[in-house]
Amino acid sequence: QVQLVESGGGLVQAGGSLRLSCAASGRTFSLYVMGWFRQAPGKEREFVATINRSGGGTYYVDSMKGRFTISRDNAKNAVYLQMNSLKPEDTAVYYCAAARSYPSYNVRDYDYWGQGTQVTVSS
């Protein structure tokens, strides 16, 4: 079992950057595929990016390619999401999650979830 805790969210102006972190408990972190999702008010939770177990493979939703970068440090049991050139439409609660298969794009494919961290981008 994996417990996930996100941090790093906050308020930023459009065009700014944030780096989200997700700390995982347990000694099996490296066995999991990790992903980031987000959920804006009144909308469904949507996929952002995923990274394979070694960190050598990543996949992004098209609208975030080139702006967002997912990475992981298995020695630190952590996964990150670097977000650049932020837009007001990026405002959402961001969640990290753990899955068993790569690549995984759907909410139902992920077994463990963090509590989320709020990102607000002002115009």
Coordinates of C-alpha atoms in Angstrom, one line a residue:
Q1 CA 0.0 0.0 0.0
V2 CA 1.1 3.5 -0.8
Q3 CA 0.2 6.8 1.0
L4 CA 0.6 10.0 -1.1
V5 CA 0.8 13.6 0.1
E6 CA 1.0 16.5 -2.3
S7 CA 2.5 19.9 -1.7
G8 CA 3.6 22.9 -3.6
G9 CA 0.3 24.4 -4.7
G10 CA -0.6 28.0 -4.3
L11 CA -1.5 31.2 -6.0
V12 CA 0.5 32.4 -9.0
Q13 CA 0.1 34.9 -11.8
A14 CA -0.5 33.8 -15.4
G15 CA 2.8 33.1 -17.0
G16 CA 4.4 32.0 -13.7
S17 CA 5.6 28.6 -12.6
L18 CA 5.0 26.2 -9.8
R19 CA 6.6 22.9 -8.8
L20 CA 4.3 20.3 -7.2
S21 CA 5.7 17.5 -5.1
C22 CA 4.2 14.2 -4.0
A23 CA 5.8 12.3 -1.2
A24 CA 5.0 8.6 -1.0
S25 CA 5.3 6.3 2.0
G26 CA 6.3 2.7 1.9
R27 CA 9.2 0.8 0.5
T28 CA 7.5 -0.2 -2.8
F29 CA 7.3 3.3 -4.4
S30 CA 9.6 2.3 -7.3
L31 CA 7.1 -0.5 -8.2
Y32 CA 4.4 1.9 -9.1
V33 CA 3.7 4.0 -12.1
M34 CA 2.9 7.5 -11.0
G35 CA 0.5 10.1 -12.5
W36 CA -0.8 13.6 -12.0
F37 CA -4.4 14.5 -12.4
R38 CA -6.4 17.7 -11.9
Q39 CA -9.9 18.7 -11.1
A40 CA -11.4 22.1 -11.7
P41 CA -14.6 23.2 -9.9
G42 CA -17.7 21.6 -11.6
K43 CA -15.5 19.4 -13.9
E44 CA -14.4 15.8 -13.9
R45 CA -11.0 14.8 -12.8
E46 CA -8.7 14.8 -15.8
F47 CA -5.3 13.2 -16.6
V48 CA -2.3 15.4 -16.8
A49 CA 0.8 13.3 -17.0
T50 CA 2.3 9.9 -16.1
I51 CA 5.8 8.5 -15.6
N52 CA 7.0 4.9 -15.6
R53 CA 8.7 3.1 -12.8
S54 CA 12.2 4.0 -13.7
G55 CA 11.4 7.6 -14.7
G56 CA 12.6 7.0 -18.2
G57 CA 9.2 7.1 -19.8
T58 CA 6.7 9.9 -19.6
Y59 CA 3.4 10.8 -21.3
Y60 CA 1.4 14.0 -21.2
V61 CA -2.0 15.2 -22.3
D62 CA -1.5 17.3 -25.5
S63 CA -2.5 20.6 -24.0
M64 CA 0.2 20.4 -21.4
K65 CA 3.1 19.2 -23.5
G66 CA 6.0 21.6 -23.4
R67 CA 4.6 23.4 -20.3
F68 CA 4.5 20.7 -17.7
T69 CA 7.2 18.2 -16.8
I70 CA 6.8 15.1 -14.7
S71 CA 9.7 13.5 -12.9
R72 CA 10.4 11.2 -10.0
D73 CA 13.2 10.4 -7.6
N74 CA 12.8 6.8 -6.4
A75 CA 15.5 7.3 -3.7
K76 CA 13.4 10.0 -2.2
N77 CA 10.0 8.3 -2.8
A78 CA 8.8 11.4 -4.6
V79 CA 7.2 12.5 -7.9
Y80 CA 7.1 16.0 -9.1
L81 CA 5.2 18.2 -11.6
Q82 CA 7.0 21.2 -12.9
M83 CA 4.5 23.6 -14.3
N84 CA 5.6 26.6 -16.5
S85 CA 3.7 29.2 -18.4
L86 CA 0.7 28.7 -16.3
K87 CA -2.7 29.9 -17.5
P88 CA -5.9 30.7 -15.6
E89 CA -7.4 27.6 -17.0
D90 CA -4.8 25.5 -15.2
T91 CA -6.6 26.5 -12.0
A92 CA -7.6 23.2 -10.3
V93 CA -6.9 20.8 -7.4
Y94 CA -3.9 18.7 -8.5
Y95 CA -3.7 15.1 -7.4
C96 CA -0.9 12.5 -7.6
A97 CA -1.8 8.9 -7.9
A98 CA -0.2 5.4 -8.2
A99 CA -1.0 2.8 -10.7
R100 CA 0.4 -0.7 -11.6
S101 CA 0.5 -0.4 -15.4
Y102 CA 2.2 2.1 -17.8
P103 CA 0.9 4.1 -19.4
S104 CA -2.3 4.7 -17.5
Y105 CA -4.5 7.6 -18.4
N106 CA -7.8 6.9 -16.6
V107 CA -8.8 7.6 -13.1
R108 CA -10.0 4.0 -12.7
D109 CA -6.5 2.7 -13.5
Y110 CA -5.0 4.3 -10.4
D111 CA -5.2 2.5 -7.1
Y112 CA -3.9 5.1 -4.6
W113 CA -4.5 8.9 -4.4
G114 CA -3.3 11.8 -2.5
Q115 CA -5.6 14.5 -1.0
G116 CA -4.7 17.1 -3.6
T117 CA -3.1 20.5 -3.6
Q118 CA -4.8 23.7 -4.9
V119 CA -3.3 25.6 -7.8
T120 CA -4.8 29.0 -8.6
V121 CA -3.6 31.0 -11.5
S122 CA -4.7 34.6 -11.6
S123 CA -5.0 36.6 -14.9

